[in-house]
Short mmCIF file of C-alpha atoms and ligand atoms in Angstrom, two decimals:
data_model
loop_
_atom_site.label_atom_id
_atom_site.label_comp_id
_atom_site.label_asym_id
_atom_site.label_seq_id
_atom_site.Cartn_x
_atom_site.Cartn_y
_atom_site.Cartn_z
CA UNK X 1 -1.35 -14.48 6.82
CA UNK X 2 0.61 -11.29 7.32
CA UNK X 3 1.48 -9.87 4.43
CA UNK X 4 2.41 -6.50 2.61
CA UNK X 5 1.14 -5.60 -1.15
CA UNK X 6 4.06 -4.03 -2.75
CA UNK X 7 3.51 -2.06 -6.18
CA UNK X 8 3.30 1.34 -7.77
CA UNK X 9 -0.04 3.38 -7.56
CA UNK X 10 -2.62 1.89 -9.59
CA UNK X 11 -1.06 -1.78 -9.73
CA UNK X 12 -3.82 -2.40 -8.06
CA UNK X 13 -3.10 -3.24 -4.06
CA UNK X 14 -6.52 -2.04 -3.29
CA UNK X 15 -8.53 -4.29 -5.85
CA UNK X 16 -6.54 -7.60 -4.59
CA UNK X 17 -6.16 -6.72 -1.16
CA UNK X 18 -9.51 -6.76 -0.70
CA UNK X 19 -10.51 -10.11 -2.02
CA UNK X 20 -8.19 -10.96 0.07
CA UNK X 21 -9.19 -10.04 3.04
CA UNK X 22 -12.67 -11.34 2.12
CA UNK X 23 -11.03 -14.61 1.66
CA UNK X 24 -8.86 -14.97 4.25
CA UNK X 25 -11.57 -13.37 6.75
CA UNK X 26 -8.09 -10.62 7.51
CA UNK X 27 -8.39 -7.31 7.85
CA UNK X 28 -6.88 -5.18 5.01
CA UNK X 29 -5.22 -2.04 6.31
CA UNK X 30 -4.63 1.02 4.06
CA UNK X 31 -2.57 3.56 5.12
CA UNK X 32 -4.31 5.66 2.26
CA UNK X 33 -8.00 4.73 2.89
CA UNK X 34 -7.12 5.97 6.79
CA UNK X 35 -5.46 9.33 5.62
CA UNK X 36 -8.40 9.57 2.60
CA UNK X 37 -11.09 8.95 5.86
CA UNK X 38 -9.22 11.43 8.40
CA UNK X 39 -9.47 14.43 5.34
CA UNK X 40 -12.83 13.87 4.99
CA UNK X 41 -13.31 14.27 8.83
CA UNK X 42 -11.56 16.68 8.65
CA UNK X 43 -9.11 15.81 11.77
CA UNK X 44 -5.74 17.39 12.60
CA UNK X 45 -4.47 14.03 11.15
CA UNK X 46 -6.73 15.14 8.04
CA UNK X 47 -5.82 18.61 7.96
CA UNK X 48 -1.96 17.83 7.93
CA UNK X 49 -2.09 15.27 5.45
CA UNK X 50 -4.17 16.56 2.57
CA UNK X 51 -2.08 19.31 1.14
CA UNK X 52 0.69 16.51 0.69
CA UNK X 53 -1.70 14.09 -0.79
CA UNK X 54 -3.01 16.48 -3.14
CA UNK X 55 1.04 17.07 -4.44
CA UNK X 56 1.28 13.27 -4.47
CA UNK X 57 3.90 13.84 -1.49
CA UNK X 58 4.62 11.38 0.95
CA UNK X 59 2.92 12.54 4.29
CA UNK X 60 5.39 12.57 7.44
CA UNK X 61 6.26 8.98 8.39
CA UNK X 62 5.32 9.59 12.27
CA UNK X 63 2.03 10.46 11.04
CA UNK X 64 1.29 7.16 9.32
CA UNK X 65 2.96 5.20 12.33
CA UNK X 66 0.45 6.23 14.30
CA UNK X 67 -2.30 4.77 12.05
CA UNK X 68 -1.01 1.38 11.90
CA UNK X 69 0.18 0.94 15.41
CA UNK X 70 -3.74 2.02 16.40
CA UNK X 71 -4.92 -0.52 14.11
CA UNK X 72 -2.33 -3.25 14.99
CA UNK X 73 -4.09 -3.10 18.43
CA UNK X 74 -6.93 -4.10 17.40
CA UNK X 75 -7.81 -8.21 18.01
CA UNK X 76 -9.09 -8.86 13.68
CA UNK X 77 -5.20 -8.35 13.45
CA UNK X 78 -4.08 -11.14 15.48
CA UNK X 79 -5.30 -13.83 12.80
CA UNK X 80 -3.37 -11.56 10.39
CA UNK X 81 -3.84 -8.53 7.80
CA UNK X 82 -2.74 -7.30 4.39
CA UNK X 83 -0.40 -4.18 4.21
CA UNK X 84 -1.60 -1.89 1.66
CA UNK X 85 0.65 1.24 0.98
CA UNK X 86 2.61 0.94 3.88
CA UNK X 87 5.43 0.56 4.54
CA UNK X 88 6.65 3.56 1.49
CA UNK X 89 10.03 3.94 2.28
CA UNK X 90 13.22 2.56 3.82
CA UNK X 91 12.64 4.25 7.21
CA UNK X 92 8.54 3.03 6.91
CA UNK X 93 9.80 -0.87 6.48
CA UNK X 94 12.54 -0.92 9.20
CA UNK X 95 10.13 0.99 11.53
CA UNK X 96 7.30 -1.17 11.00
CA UNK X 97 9.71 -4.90 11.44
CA UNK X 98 10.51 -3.02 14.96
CA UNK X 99 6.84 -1.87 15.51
CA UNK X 100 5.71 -6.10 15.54
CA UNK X 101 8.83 -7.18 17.87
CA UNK X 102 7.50 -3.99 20.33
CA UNK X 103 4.29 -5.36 20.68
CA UNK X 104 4.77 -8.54 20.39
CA UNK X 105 3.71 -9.80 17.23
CA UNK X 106 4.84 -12.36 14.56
CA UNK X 107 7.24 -10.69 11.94
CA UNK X 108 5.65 -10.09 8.35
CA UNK X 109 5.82 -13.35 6.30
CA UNK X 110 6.20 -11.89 2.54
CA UNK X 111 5.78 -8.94 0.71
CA UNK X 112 4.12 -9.81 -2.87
CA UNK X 113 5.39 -7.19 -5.37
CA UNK X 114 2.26 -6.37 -7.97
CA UNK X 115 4.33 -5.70 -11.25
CA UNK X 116 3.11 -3.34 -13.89
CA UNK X 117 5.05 -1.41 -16.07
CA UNK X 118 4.54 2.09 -16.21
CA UNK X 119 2.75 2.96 -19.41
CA UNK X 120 -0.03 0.30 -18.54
CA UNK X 121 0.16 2.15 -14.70
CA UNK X 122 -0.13 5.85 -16.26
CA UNK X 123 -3.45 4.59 -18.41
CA UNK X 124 -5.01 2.78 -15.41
CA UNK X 125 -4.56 6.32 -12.97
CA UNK X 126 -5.96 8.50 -15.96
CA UNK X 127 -8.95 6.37 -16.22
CA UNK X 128 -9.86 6.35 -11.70
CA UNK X 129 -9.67 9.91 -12.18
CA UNK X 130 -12.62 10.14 -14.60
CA UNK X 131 -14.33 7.28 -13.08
CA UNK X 132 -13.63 7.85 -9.24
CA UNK X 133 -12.29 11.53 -9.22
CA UNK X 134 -9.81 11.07 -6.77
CA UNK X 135 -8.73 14.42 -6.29
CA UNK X 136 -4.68 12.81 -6.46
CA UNK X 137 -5.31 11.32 -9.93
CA UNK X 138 -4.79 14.08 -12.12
CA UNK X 139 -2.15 13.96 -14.43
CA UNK X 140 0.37 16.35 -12.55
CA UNK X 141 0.00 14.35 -9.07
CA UNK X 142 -0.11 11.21 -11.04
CA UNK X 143 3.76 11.82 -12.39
CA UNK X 144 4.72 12.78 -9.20
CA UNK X 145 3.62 9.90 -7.46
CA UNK X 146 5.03 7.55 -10.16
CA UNK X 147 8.13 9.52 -9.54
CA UNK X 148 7.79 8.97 -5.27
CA UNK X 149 7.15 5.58 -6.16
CA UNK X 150 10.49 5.20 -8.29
CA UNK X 151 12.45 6.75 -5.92
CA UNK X 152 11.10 6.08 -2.45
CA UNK X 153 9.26 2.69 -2.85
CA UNK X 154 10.26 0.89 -5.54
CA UNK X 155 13.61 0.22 -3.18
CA UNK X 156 11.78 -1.59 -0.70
CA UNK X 157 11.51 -4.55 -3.08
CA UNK X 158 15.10 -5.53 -2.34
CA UNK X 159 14.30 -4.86 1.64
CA UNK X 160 12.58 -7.69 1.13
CA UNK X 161 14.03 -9.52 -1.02
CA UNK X 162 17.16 -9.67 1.52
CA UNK X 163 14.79 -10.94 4.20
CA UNK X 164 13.89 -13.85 1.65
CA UNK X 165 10.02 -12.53 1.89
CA UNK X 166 9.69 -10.82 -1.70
CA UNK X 167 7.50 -12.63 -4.14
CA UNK X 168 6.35 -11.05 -7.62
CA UNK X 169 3.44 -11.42 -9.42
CA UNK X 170 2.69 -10.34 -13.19
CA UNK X 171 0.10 -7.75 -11.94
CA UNK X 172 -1.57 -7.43 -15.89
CA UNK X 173 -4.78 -9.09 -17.12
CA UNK X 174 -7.80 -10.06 -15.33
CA UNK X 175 -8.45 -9.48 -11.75
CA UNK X 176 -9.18 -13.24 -10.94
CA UNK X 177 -6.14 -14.27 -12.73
CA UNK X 178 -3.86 -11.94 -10.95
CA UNK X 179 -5.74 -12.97 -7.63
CA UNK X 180 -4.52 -17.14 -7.80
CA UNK X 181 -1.26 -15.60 -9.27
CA UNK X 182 -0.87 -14.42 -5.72
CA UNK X 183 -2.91 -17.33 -3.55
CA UNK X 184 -0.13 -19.50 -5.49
CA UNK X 185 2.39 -17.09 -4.37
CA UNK X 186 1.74 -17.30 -0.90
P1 ADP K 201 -1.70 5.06 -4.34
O1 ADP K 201 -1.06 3.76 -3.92
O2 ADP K 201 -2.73 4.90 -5.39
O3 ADP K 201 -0.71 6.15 -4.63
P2 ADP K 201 -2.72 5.47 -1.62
O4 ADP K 201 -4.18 5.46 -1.44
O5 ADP K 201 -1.94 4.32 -1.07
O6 ADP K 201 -2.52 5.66 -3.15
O7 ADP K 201 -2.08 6.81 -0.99
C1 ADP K 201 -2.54 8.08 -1.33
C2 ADP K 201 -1.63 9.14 -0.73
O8 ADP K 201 -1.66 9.02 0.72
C3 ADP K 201 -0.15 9.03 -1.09
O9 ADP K 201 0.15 9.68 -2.29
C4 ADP K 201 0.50 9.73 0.13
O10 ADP K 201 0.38 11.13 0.06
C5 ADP K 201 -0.37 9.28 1.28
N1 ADP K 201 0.13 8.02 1.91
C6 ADP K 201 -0.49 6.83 1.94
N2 ADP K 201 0.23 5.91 2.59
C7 ADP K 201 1.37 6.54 2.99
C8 ADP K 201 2.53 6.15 3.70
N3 ADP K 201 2.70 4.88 4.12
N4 ADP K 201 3.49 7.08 3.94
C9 ADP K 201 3.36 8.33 3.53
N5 ADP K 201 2.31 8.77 2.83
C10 ADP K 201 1.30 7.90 2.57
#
């Protein structure tokens, strides 16, 4: 399975794409868990990226190339792997349907759009910041990346649904639910 999680922040790519993964025995690969890991290292990567994060900015798009081409290389990702939070932008999906022809892998199969509308979104972010204290979850960041989302993201869906690949899922009640929403989806 190669697949991408599409959806705003807090529709909740992270939450599914790991069951995933567990299920399918595929790696999951989060652009945001590798930026979140290189700041608390406190890497160049790290050093670059957090001020941007913190705004609820996109970070530079050769930055986050880097991080998935590294882990492309790696052999758990020639069963597969789920896509979560990348690609964010029209230049992120195009770059990244170049990135598998370069080194020779299969092309992404479908991108599975998590839909949740935005009040339901803005509740679910308020409440990871008190339980998780994500330093990009308060309120200010949160309406910015909402806003990122809208503007930079949200496009992608008809990127894909022009390649045939996008498939949406009614992202709202519980978490097993939405997960055979999505195993049926696939
Ligand atoms: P969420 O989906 O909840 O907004 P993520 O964990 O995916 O959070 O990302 C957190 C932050 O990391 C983003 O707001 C952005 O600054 C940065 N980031 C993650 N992935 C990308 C990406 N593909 N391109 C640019 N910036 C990214």
């Amino acid at each position: 399975m190669r697949i991408v999680l599409l959806g705003a922040p807090g529709s909740g790519k992270g939450t599914q794409g790991k069951k995933l993964s567990e299920a399918y025995g595929i790696p999951k690969i989060s652009t945001g868990d590798a930026l979140r890991a290189a700041v608390a290292a406190g890497t160049e990567l790290g050093r670059k990226a957090h001020p941007l994060m913190e705004a609820g900015k996109l970070v530079p798009d050769a930055l986050v190339y880097g991080i998935v081409q590294e882990r492309f290389g790696h052999d758990d990702c020639k069963k597969g792997y789920i896509l979560d939070g990348f690609p964010r932008n029209h230049a992120q999906a195009e770059e990244l349907d170049r990135m598998l022809g370069r080194i020779g892998q299969p092309a992404l199969e479908k991108a599975v759009h998590l839909h949740v509308d935005d009040e339901e979104i803005v509740q679910r972010l308020h409440q990871r910041a008190i339980q998780e204290g994500r330093d990009d979850d308060k309120p200010e960041t949160i309406r910015k990346r909402i806003g990122v989302y809208n503007s930079e993201t949200r496009p992608l869906l008809d990127y894909y649904a022009a390649q045939g690949k996008l498939v949406t899922v009614d992202g709202i009640g519980k978490l097993e639910e939405i997960y055979q929403r999505i195993v049926a989806a696939l």
